[in-house]
Amino acid sequence: MSDFLAAERLTVRPVRAPLRGRAVPPGSKSITNRVLLLAALANGTSRITGALRSDDTRHMATALRAMGVPVEETGATSFEITGNGHLQPPSDPLFLGNAGTATRFLAAIAASVDGTVVVDGDEHMRKRPIAPLVEALRAWGVAIEAPSGCPPVTIRGTGRLPAGRVTIDGGLSSQYVSALLMAAPLAEGPVDIVLTGDQIGARGYVDLTIAAMEAFGAGAEEVSAGHWRVSPTGYMPANHHVEPDASAATYLWAAERLTGGAIDIGTAPDAFTQPDAKAHDLIALFPRMPAVIDGAQMQDAVPTLAVLAACNEKPVRFVGIENLRVKECDRIAALSQGLNRIRPGLAAEEGDDLVVHADPTLRGATVSAEIDTFADHRIAMSFALAGLVTDGLTILDPGCVAKTFPAYWDVLAGLGVELRPAG
């Protein structure tokens, strides 16, 4: 790994020619953290290949080790996990950084542990809501506390989860639903998980969860819209290959389109099972992206699309993105602020919509813009795209990309992008 991650700031220089070459995204963060957890809950040895090795997955693996599960890193993208069907209470609080998947998933799974588990994170995670999941678990009979509505969360497990019905408000995050689904096979009998409304953030990730469960011998029957029934099967060990990260792929698709290049990422867009892959069709329309883009079901792709929209022929309004306010940072505000630093008036927040007032003249222009990433990997990676065609763009805290794509800057450099670290 280069010095890019250690730099205080990184200037991205415009490319002189279309970007061409091969650049394979890392393994999916969403899938890696799901299968690491499910392998730990299985009784036997599982082998995971193609996995993401990043801050988020490191936090998950470290937490599982602290709960008595041997998790061995057998290669740059592989793990061997040997579980015995249950987790032990850790001796110390589980520190999960700003890993939302690990935090939400482990808060639910901890309810099956015989003992006390404290799930905590960094200053950013302590601002991310978890109350809907806490309330659902409490109604399920779990002794759980999160006084601030955000981590830290204290779970006092009894080693058992009852059968029955659990209701959850999934409007804020599909991770709450996924957490309950993955915990349900550990219960004493069938569990019905029911949404309290018809809204669910990024429904595609629930499908991703169910697919992972099925790979490890469990499943969830969708009885009706927003209602799943899970049998108490537990989990079986499995060998599983993780597909590349679709959210990471969006940066490479956008870089290709923005520069008129040809980047081989090793996976066809329609081969991805992750919902963010839907962004490929919108990226392919650039510079004639539609006037309105609904980002509800591809939320992590919105920063990529919003920065690309800055050079679109016409303005783009992003709707259905209110959940972006409770991600690693308030991404709607961060995108608006960063775009307006490139050119005042380039973006506006209208309620929870983001309007990007496209300006094709930014291609080839020179600006003076320092982009505050707010320690958010997706803000850093998406704004780097603007630097490919607009001179004078500097990314602050470029090391934050280690959360999900540690090699991002090296990948861009390998394609011929000039990067100038400082600090």
Tab-separated table of C-alpha atoms in Angstrom:
chain	number	residue	atom	x	y	z
A	1	MET	CA	0.000	0.000	0.000
A	2	SER	CA	1.311	3.482	-0.833
A	3	ASP	CA	1.623	6.578	1.323
A	4	PHE	CA	-1.712	7.916	0.084
A	5	LEU	CA	-3.602	6.643	3.133
A	6	ALA	CA	-1.242	8.417	5.519
A	7	ALA	CA	-1.500	11.795	3.806
A	8	GLU	CA	-3.446	14.669	5.327
A	9	ARG	CA	-4.625	15.754	1.896
A	10	LEU	CA	-4.453	14.464	-1.638
A	11	THR	CA	-4.656	16.516	-4.815
A	12	VAL	CA	-6.145	14.746	-7.832
A	13	ARG	CA	-4.814	15.987	-11.165
A	14	PRO	CA	-6.956	15.920	-14.315
A	15	VAL	CA	-6.143	13.076	-16.662
A	16	ARG	CA	-4.634	13.813	-20.063
A	17	ALA	CA	-6.130	10.781	-21.779
A	18	PRO	CA	-9.064	8.405	-21.304
A	19	LEU	CA	-8.518	5.940	-18.456
A	20	ARG	CA	-7.925	2.442	-19.769
A	21	GLY	CA	-6.877	-0.789	-18.142
A	22	ARG	CA	-7.962	-3.391	-15.638
A	23	ALA	CA	-8.982	-2.437	-12.112
A	24	VAL	CA	-10.797	-5.025	-10.028
A	25	PRO	CA	-12.847	-3.748	-7.057
A	26	PRO	CA	-12.328	-5.405	-3.669
A	27	GLY	CA	-14.792	-7.940	-2.299
A	28	SER	CA	-18.200	-6.737	-1.220
A	29	LYS	CA	-18.215	-5.211	2.253
A	30	SER	CA	-21.893	-6.000	2.713
A	31	ILE	CA	-21.499	-9.658	1.802
A	32	THR	CA	-18.190	-10.143	3.634
A	33	ASN	CA	-19.569	-8.950	6.964
A	34	ARG	CA	-22.687	-11.081	6.561
A	35	VAL	CA	-20.844	-14.302	5.754
A	36	LEU	CA	-18.171	-13.776	8.420
A	37	LEU	CA	-20.930	-13.566	11.012
A	38	LEU	CA	-22.938	-16.507	9.691
A	39	ALA	CA	-19.815	-18.677	9.441
A	40	ALA	CA	-19.062	-17.847	13.083
A	41	LEU	CA	-22.562	-19.026	14.061
A	42	ALA	CA	-22.201	-22.343	12.203
A	43	ASN	CA	-21.006	-25.528	13.872
A	44	GLY	CA	-17.874	-26.371	11.900
A	45	THR	CA	-15.266	-24.811	9.625
A	46	SER	CA	-16.143	-22.411	6.809
A	47	ARG	CA	-13.810	-20.946	4.211
A	48	ILE	CA	-14.477	-17.512	2.727
A	49	THR	CA	-12.705	-16.373	-0.440
A	50	GLY	CA	-12.820	-13.123	-2.393
A	51	ALA	CA	-13.507	-11.304	0.878
A	52	LEU	CA	-12.917	-7.646	1.582
A	53	ARG	CA	-10.075	-6.853	3.957
A	54	SER	CA	-10.708	-3.338	5.249
A	55	ASP	CA	-11.428	-1.452	8.467
A	56	ASP	CA	-15.083	-2.539	8.518
A	57	THR	CA	-14.382	-6.241	8.052
A	58	ARG	CA	-11.426	-6.087	10.439
A	59	HIS	CA	-13.770	-4.808	13.139
A	60	MET	CA	-16.179	-7.681	12.496
A	61	ALA	CA	-13.412	-10.323	12.561
A	62	THR	CA	-11.910	-8.854	15.744
A	63	ALA	CA	-15.305	-8.858	17.465
A	64	LEU	CA	-15.937	-12.485	16.522
A	65	ARG	CA	-12.559	-13.497	17.924
A	66	ALA	CA	-13.419	-11.660	21.135
A	67	MET	CA	-16.585	-13.794	21.294
A	68	GLY	CA	-14.659	-17.042	21.149
A	69	VAL	CA	-14.587	-17.802	17.420
A	70	PRO	CA	-11.269	-18.587	15.694
A	71	VAL	CA	-11.103	-16.367	12.607
A	72	GLU	CA	-7.939	-17.004	10.625
A	73	GLU	CA	-6.790	-14.813	7.748
A	74	THR	CA	-5.540	-17.426	5.294
A	75	GLY	CA	-4.728	-15.056	2.433
A	76	ALA	CA	-5.120	-11.508	1.197
A	77	THR	CA	-8.822	-12.105	0.496
A	78	SER	CA	-9.629	-15.258	2.427
A	79	PHE	CA	-10.698	-16.363	5.894
A	80	GLU	CA	-11.139	-19.666	7.689
A	81	ILE	CA	-13.705	-19.555	10.491
A	82	THR	CA	-14.382	-22.376	12.929
A	83	GLY	CA	-17.584	-21.963	14.927
A	84	ASN	CA	-19.414	-24.152	17.411
A	85	GLY	CA	-22.909	-22.826	16.838
A	86	HIS	CA	-22.921	-19.996	19.356
A	87	LEU	CA	-20.951	-17.000	20.584
A	88	GLN	CA	-19.453	-16.339	24.008
A	89	PRO	CA	-19.789	-13.063	25.931
A	90	PRO	CA	-16.652	-10.969	25.393
A	91	SER	CA	-14.579	-9.793	28.341
A	92	ASP	CA	-14.616	-6.182	27.099
A	93	PRO	CA	-16.964	-3.986	25.052
A	94	LEU	CA	-16.888	-4.686	21.329
A	95	PHE	CA	-15.365	-1.678	19.564
A	96	LEU	CA	-16.607	-1.554	15.963
A	97	GLY	CA	-15.339	1.799	14.750
A	98	ASN	CA	-17.869	3.280	12.334
A	99	ALA	CA	-18.920	-0.080	10.863
A	100	GLY	CA	-22.711	0.118	10.648
A	101	THR	CA	-23.219	-3.448	9.443
A	102	ALA	CA	-21.086	-4.948	12.203
A	103	THR	CA	-22.719	-2.794	14.881
A	104	ARG	CA	-26.341	-3.478	13.909
A	105	PHE	CA	-25.817	-7.169	13.157
A	106	LEU	CA	-23.890	-7.926	16.342
A	107	ALA	CA	-26.374	-6.018	18.505
A	108	ALA	CA	-29.068	-8.475	17.400
A	109	ILE	CA	-26.914	-11.618	17.459
A	110	ALA	CA	-25.684	-10.716	20.955
A	111	ALA	CA	-29.213	-11.394	22.187
A	112	SER	CA	-28.469	-15.116	21.726
A	113	VAL	CA	-25.376	-14.966	23.956
A	114	ASP	CA	-25.514	-16.159	27.558
A	115	GLY	CA	-24.083	-13.063	29.216
A	116	THR	CA	-23.598	-9.331	28.768
A	117	VAL	CA	-22.363	-7.815	25.522
A	118	VAL	CA	-21.640	-4.119	24.983
A	119	VAL	CA	-21.562	-3.007	21.350
A	120	ASP	CA	-19.824	0.322	20.829
A	121	GLY	CA	-18.115	2.378	18.132
A	122	ASP	CA	-16.211	5.567	17.464
A	123	GLU	CA	-17.497	9.130	17.742
A	124	HIS	CA	-19.194	8.858	14.354
A	125	MET	CA	-20.922	5.543	15.138
A	126	ARG	CA	-22.165	7.017	18.400
A	127	LYS	CA	-24.235	9.446	16.326
A	128	ARG	CA	-25.822	6.794	14.093
A	129	PRO	CA	-29.311	5.691	15.168
A	130	ILE	CA	-30.036	2.173	16.361
A	131	ALA	CA	-33.233	2.813	18.360
A	132	PRO	CA	-35.635	0.983	15.977
A	133	LEU	CA	-33.586	-2.204	16.314
A	134	VAL	CA	-33.283	-1.804	20.084
A	135	GLU	CA	-37.044	-1.327	20.421
A	136	ALA	CA	-37.762	-4.399	18.279
A	137	LEU	CA	-35.375	-6.565	20.296
A	138	ARG	CA	-36.825	-5.316	23.585
A	139	ALA	CA	-40.326	-6.207	22.389
A	140	TRP	CA	-38.931	-9.649	21.496
A	141	GLY	CA	-38.023	-10.107	25.155
A	142	VAL	CA	-34.365	-9.086	24.998
A	143	ALA	CA	-32.861	-7.068	27.859
A	144	ILE	CA	-31.220	-4.281	25.874
A	145	GLU	CA	-30.347	-0.637	26.495
A	146	ALA	CA	-29.166	2.237	24.309
A	147	PRO	CA	-29.972	5.388	26.297
A	148	SER	CA	-28.962	7.812	23.529
A	149	GLY	CA	-30.729	5.877	20.771
A	150	CYS	CA	-27.269	5.307	19.286
A	151	PRO	CA	-24.361	3.103	20.390
A	152	PRO	CA	-23.166	2.094	22.907
A	153	VAL	CA	-25.719	-0.707	23.225
A	154	THR	CA	-25.787	-3.071	26.200
A	155	ILE	CA	-27.366	-6.495	25.671
A	156	ARG	CA	-27.928	-8.905	28.568
A	157	GLY	CA	-28.506	-12.209	26.840
A	158	THR	CA	-29.842	-15.383	28.380
A	159	GLY	CA	-28.503	-17.793	25.765
A	160	ARG	CA	-31.903	-18.140	24.137
A	161	LEU	CA	-34.185	-16.298	21.754
A	162	PRO	CA	-37.900	-17.061	21.932
A	163	ALA	CA	-40.119	-18.023	19.044
A	164	GLY	CA	-42.834	-15.566	18.106
A	165	ARG	CA	-43.484	-12.381	16.209
A	166	VAL	CA	-41.165	-9.374	15.982
A	167	THR	CA	-42.121	-6.070	14.397
A	168	ILE	CA	-39.563	-3.590	13.100
A	169	ASP	CA	-39.577	-0.150	11.512
A	170	GLY	CA	-37.204	-0.593	8.577
A	171	GLY	CA	-37.732	2.863	7.102
A	172	LEU	CA	-34.459	4.235	8.441
A	173	SER	CA	-32.232	1.297	7.557
A	174	SER	CA	-32.605	-2.162	6.040
A	175	GLN	CA	-29.762	-3.238	8.347
A	176	TYR	CA	-32.236	-3.463	11.224
A	177	VAL	CA	-34.307	-5.981	9.267
A	178	SER	CA	-31.228	-7.926	8.193
A	179	ALA	CA	-30.019	-8.087	11.792
A	180	LEU	CA	-33.283	-9.657	12.973
A	181	LEU	CA	-33.375	-12.066	10.039
A	182	MET	CA	-29.877	-13.361	10.784
A	183	ALA	CA	-30.644	-13.769	14.495
A	184	ALA	CA	-33.952	-15.590	13.941
A	185	PRO	CA	-32.553	-19.066	12.989
A	186	LEU	CA	-31.008	-19.179	16.490
A	187	ALA	CA	-34.430	-18.954	18.181
A	188	GLU	CA	-36.255	-21.766	19.975
A	189	GLY	CA	-39.010	-21.881	17.369
A	190	PRO	CA	-40.270	-20.150	14.222
A	191	VAL	CA	-40.017	-16.366	14.164
A	192	ASP	CA	-42.177	-13.974	12.148
A	193	ILE	CA	-40.472	-10.688	11.305
A	194	VAL	CA	-42.935	-8.022	10.182
A	195	LEU	CA	-42.405	-4.464	9.002
A	196	THR	CA	-44.514	-1.851	10.774
A	197	GLY	CA	-44.933	0.091	7.529
A	198	ASP	CA	-44.381	-0.366	3.821
A	199	GLN	CA	-41.139	1.612	3.757
A	200	ILE	CA	-37.724	-0.044	3.884
A	201	GLY	CA	-34.402	1.527	3.064
A	202	ALA	CA	-32.502	-0.333	0.316
A	203	ARG	CA	-34.690	-3.461	0.194
A	204	GLY	CA	-32.096	-5.146	-2.024
A	205	TYR	CA	-29.836	-5.611	0.983
A	206	VAL	CA	-32.502	-7.725	2.690
A	207	ASP	CA	-32.440	-10.007	-0.347
A	208	LEU	CA	-28.647	-10.073	-0.007
A	209	THR	CA	-29.037	-11.133	3.629
A	210	ILE	CA	-31.459	-13.942	2.809
A	211	ALA	CA	-29.125	-15.223	0.088
A	212	ALA	CA	-26.265	-15.312	2.605
A	213	MET	CA	-28.444	-17.133	5.126
A	214	GLU	CA	-29.374	-19.724	2.515
A	215	ALA	CA	-25.698	-20.270	1.716
A	216	PHE	CA	-25.195	-21.278	5.366
A	217	GLY	CA	-28.191	-23.569	5.655
A	218	ALA	CA	-30.907	-21.217	6.884
A	219	GLY	CA	-33.546	-19.177	5.082
A	220	ALA	CA	-36.514	-16.864	5.316
A	221	GLU	CA	-39.879	-17.360	3.649
A	222	GLU	CA	-41.554	-14.135	2.550
A	223	VAL	CA	-45.119	-14.815	3.640
A	224	SER	CA	-46.348	-11.500	2.257
A	225	ALA	CA	-44.913	-8.070	1.509
A	226	GLY	CA	-42.889	-7.016	4.542
A	227	HIS	CA	-43.458	-10.295	6.414
A	228	TRP	CA	-40.828	-13.063	6.690
A	229	ARG	CA	-41.042	-16.379	8.550
A	230	VAL	CA	-37.780	-17.941	9.720
A	231	SER	CA	-37.404	-21.523	10.966
A	232	PRO	CA	-35.063	-22.352	13.893
A	233	THR	CA	-32.527	-24.187	11.742
A	234	GLY	CA	-29.323	-22.666	13.054
A	235	TYR	CA	-26.455	-22.433	10.566
A	236	MET	CA	-24.248	-24.946	8.770
A	237	PRO	CA	-20.619	-24.368	7.733
A	238	ALA	CA	-19.991	-23.590	4.074
A	239	ASN	CA	-17.364	-22.487	1.615
A	240	HIS	CA	-18.382	-19.162	0.113
A	241	HIS	CA	-16.919	-16.853	-2.525
A	242	VAL	CA	-17.675	-13.137	-2.121
A	243	GLU	CA	-18.472	-11.158	-5.275
A	244	PRO	CA	-16.748	-7.792	-5.888
A	245	ASP	CA	-18.181	-4.709	-4.213
A	246	ALA	CA	-20.781	-3.026	-6.423
A	247	SER	CA	-20.539	0.274	-4.544
A	248	ALA	CA	-16.795	0.343	-5.247
A	249	ALA	CA	-17.468	-0.548	-8.868
A	250	THR	CA	-19.524	2.635	-9.309
A	251	TYR	CA	-16.377	4.781	-8.960
A	252	LEU	CA	-14.652	2.843	-11.734
A	253	TRP	CA	-17.720	2.891	-13.979
A	254	ALA	CA	-17.988	6.662	-13.451
A	255	ALA	CA	-14.261	7.215	-14.065
A	256	GLU	CA	-14.556	5.281	-17.309
A	257	ARG	CA	-17.567	7.270	-18.470
A	258	LEU	CA	-16.248	10.633	-17.331
A	259	THR	CA	-12.947	10.237	-19.192
A	260	GLY	CA	-14.252	8.304	-22.200
A	261	GLY	CA	-12.071	5.361	-21.265
A	262	ALA	CA	-12.433	1.603	-20.976
A	263	ILE	CA	-11.858	0.025	-17.557
A	264	ASP	CA	-12.217	-3.727	-17.178
A	265	ILE	CA	-13.391	-4.448	-13.619
A	266	GLY	CA	-13.613	-8.190	-14.176
A	267	THR	CA	-17.371	-8.487	-13.552
A	268	ALA	CA	-20.258	-7.622	-15.864
A	269	PRO	CA	-22.730	-5.106	-14.396
A	270	ASP	CA	-25.612	-7.580	-14.595
A	271	ALA	CA	-23.616	-10.241	-12.723
A	272	PHE	CA	-23.767	-8.328	-9.428
A	273	THR	CA	-26.417	-9.239	-6.862
A	274	GLN	CA	-25.908	-6.031	-4.831
A	275	PRO	CA	-28.456	-3.239	-5.319
A	276	ASP	CA	-25.897	-0.497	-6.024
A	277	ALA	CA	-25.141	-2.176	-9.359
A	278	LYS	CA	-28.356	-0.562	-10.614
A	279	ALA	CA	-26.366	2.678	-10.795
A	280	HIS	CA	-24.495	1.394	-13.851
A	281	ASP	CA	-27.406	2.106	-16.168
A	282	LEU	CA	-27.616	5.701	-14.920
A	283	ILE	CA	-23.866	6.221	-15.219
A	284	ALA	CA	-24.054	4.936	-18.791
A	285	LEU	CA	-26.461	7.807	-19.615
A	286	PHE	CA	-23.936	10.509	-18.665
A	287	PRO	CA	-23.822	13.354	-19.732
A	288	ARG	CA	-27.547	12.996	-20.287
A	289	MET	CA	-28.575	11.614	-16.915
A	290	PRO	CA	-32.304	11.974	-16.103
A	291	ALA	CA	-33.710	15.051	-14.410
A	292	VAL	CA	-34.816	13.008	-11.361
A	293	ILE	CA	-32.993	10.051	-9.819
A	294	ASP	CA	-34.562	8.028	-7.020
A	295	GLY	CA	-31.687	6.807	-4.856
A	296	ALA	CA	-33.769	4.898	-2.297
A	297	GLN	CA	-32.649	1.454	-3.437
A	298	MET	CA	-29.007	2.283	-4.274
A	299	GLN	CA	-28.082	4.630	-1.470
A	300	ASP	CA	-24.327	4.083	-1.417
A	301	ALA	CA	-24.160	4.880	-5.133
A	302	VAL	CA	-25.736	8.324	-4.689
A	303	PRO	CA	-22.447	10.139	-3.927
A	304	THR	CA	-20.956	8.749	-7.148
A	305	LEU	CA	-23.993	9.799	-9.159
A	306	ALA	CA	-24.191	13.238	-7.534
A	307	VAL	CA	-20.567	14.109	-8.310
A	308	LEU	CA	-20.977	12.802	-11.859
A	309	ALA	CA	-24.110	14.938	-12.204
A	310	ALA	CA	-22.017	18.061	-11.610
A	311	CYS	CA	-20.828	17.774	-15.222
A	312	ASN	CA	-24.151	16.590	-16.654
A	313	GLU	CA	-25.832	18.570	-19.414
A	314	LYS	CA	-28.872	19.383	-17.257
A	315	PRO	CA	-29.626	19.591	-13.507
A	316	VAL	CA	-30.404	16.420	-11.579
A	317	ARG	CA	-32.625	16.120	-8.512
A	318	PHE	CA	-31.932	13.186	-6.177
A	319	VAL	CA	-34.979	11.979	-4.240
A	320	GLY	CA	-35.647	9.149	-1.804
A	321	ILE	CA	-32.294	9.766	-0.141
A	322	GLU	CA	-33.278	10.943	3.339
A	323	ASN	CA	-31.492	7.940	4.860
A	324	LEU	CA	-28.214	9.406	3.647
A	325	ARG	CA	-28.409	11.837	6.544
A	326	VAL	CA	-27.667	9.002	9.004
A	327	LYS	CA	-24.812	7.263	7.209
A	328	GLU	CA	-21.138	7.673	8.174
A	329	CYS	CA	-21.915	11.385	7.984
A	330	ASP	CA	-24.825	13.466	6.729
A	331	ARG	CA	-24.054	12.664	3.117
A	332	ILE	CA	-26.643	15.032	1.676
A	333	ALA	CA	-25.026	17.951	3.485
A	334	ALA	CA	-21.502	16.725	2.708
A	335	LEU	CA	-22.261	16.397	-0.997
A	336	SER	CA	-23.899	19.819	-1.127
A	337	GLN	CA	-21.008	21.444	0.694
A	338	GLY	CA	-18.348	19.762	-1.443
A	339	LEU	CA	-20.057	20.568	-4.726
A	340	ASN	CA	-20.488	24.198	-3.706
A	341	ARG	CA	-16.798	24.394	-2.880
A	342	ILE	CA	-16.078	23.384	-6.445
A	343	ARG	CA	-18.412	26.086	-7.721
A	344	PRO	CA	-20.799	28.192	-5.578
A	345	GLY	CA	-24.417	27.364	-6.335
A	346	LEU	CA	-23.580	23.997	-7.876
A	347	ALA	CA	-25.826	22.152	-5.401
A	348	ALA	CA	-28.727	22.811	-3.073
A	349	GLU	CA	-30.524	20.917	-0.339
A	350	GLU	CA	-34.281	21.124	-0.720
A	351	GLY	CA	-35.695	19.286	2.255
A	352	ASP	CA	-34.122	15.846	1.974
A	353	ASP	CA	-33.656	16.165	-1.778
A	354	LEU	CA	-30.310	17.095	-3.296
A	355	VAL	CA	-30.390	19.213	-6.441
A	356	VAL	CA	-27.200	19.285	-8.514
A	357	HIS	CA	-27.173	22.246	-10.916
A	358	ALA	CA	-25.138	20.690	-13.682
A	359	ASP	CA	-22.304	22.690	-15.212
A	360	PRO	CA	-20.589	20.990	-18.173
A	361	THR	CA	-17.971	23.771	-18.256
A	362	LEU	CA	-16.396	22.229	-15.149
A	363	ARG	CA	-14.691	19.808	-17.505
A	364	GLY	CA	-11.328	21.454	-18.153
A	365	ALA	CA	-11.922	24.246	-15.631
A	366	THR	CA	-9.537	25.227	-12.837
A	367	VAL	CA	-10.915	25.734	-9.327
A	368	SER	CA	-9.538	25.890	-5.811
A	369	ALA	CA	-11.505	23.434	-3.715
A	370	GLU	CA	-10.614	21.501	-0.591
A	371	ILE	CA	-13.176	18.764	-0.013
A	372	ASP	CA	-14.001	17.955	3.607
A	373	THR	CA	-14.722	14.219	3.619
A	374	PHE	CA	-16.136	14.204	7.165
A	375	ALA	CA	-14.172	10.950	7.609
A	376	ASP	CA	-16.581	9.342	5.127
A	377	HIS	CA	-15.011	6.976	2.607
A	378	ARG	CA	-17.734	7.471	0.026
A	379	ILE	CA	-17.404	11.258	0.065
A	380	ALA	CA	-13.648	10.935	-0.511
A	381	MET	CA	-13.925	8.390	-3.323
A	382	SER	CA	-16.755	10.120	-5.164
A	383	PHE	CA	-15.185	13.607	-5.129
A	384	ALA	CA	-11.949	12.166	-6.486
A	385	LEU	CA	-13.930	11.634	-9.702
A	386	ALA	CA	-14.406	15.381	-10.106
A	387	GLY	CA	-10.634	15.799	-9.961
A	388	LEU	CA	-10.258	13.655	-13.062
A	389	VAL	CA	-11.674	16.478	-15.238
A	390	THR	CA	-11.437	19.624	-13.073
A	391	ASP	CA	-8.096	21.025	-11.891
A	392	GLY	CA	-7.478	22.241	-8.349
A	393	LEU	CA	-9.353	19.606	-6.320
A	394	THR	CA	-7.900	18.419	-3.017
A	395	ILE	CA	-9.358	15.622	-0.863
A	396	LEU	CA	-8.896	16.000	2.903
A	397	ASP	CA	-8.323	12.872	5.022
A	398	PRO	CA	-7.834	10.545	2.048
A	399	GLY	CA	-7.051	7.694	4.459
A	400	CYS	CA	-10.741	7.328	5.295
A	401	VAL	CA	-11.144	5.149	2.194
A	402	ALA	CA	-9.555	2.325	4.255
A	403	LYS	CA	-13.023	1.707	5.659
A	404	THR	CA	-14.059	-0.248	2.559
A	405	PHE	CA	-11.500	0.235	-0.266
A	406	PRO	CA	-7.956	0.580	1.134
A	407	ALA	CA	-6.355	0.298	-2.311
A	408	TYR	CA	-8.561	2.946	-3.947
A	409	TRP	CA	-5.854	5.536	-4.504
A	410	ASP	CA	-3.415	2.894	-5.736
A	411	VAL	CA	-6.038	1.643	-8.181
A	412	LEU	CA	-6.512	5.150	-9.593
A	413	ALA	CA	-2.750	5.650	-9.794
A	414	GLY	CA	-2.439	2.316	-11.580
A	415	LEU	CA	-4.846	3.591	-14.228
A	416	GLY	CA	-2.632	6.619	-14.779
A	417	VAL	CA	-4.192	9.202	-12.434
A	418	GLU	CA	-1.650	11.622	-10.937
A	419	LEU	CA	-2.124	12.011	-7.177
A	420	ARG	CA	-0.136	14.441	-5.037
A	421	PRO	CA	-0.149	13.662	-1.306
A	422	ALA	CA	0.716	16.296	1.286
A	423	GLY	CA	1.000	16.462	5.066
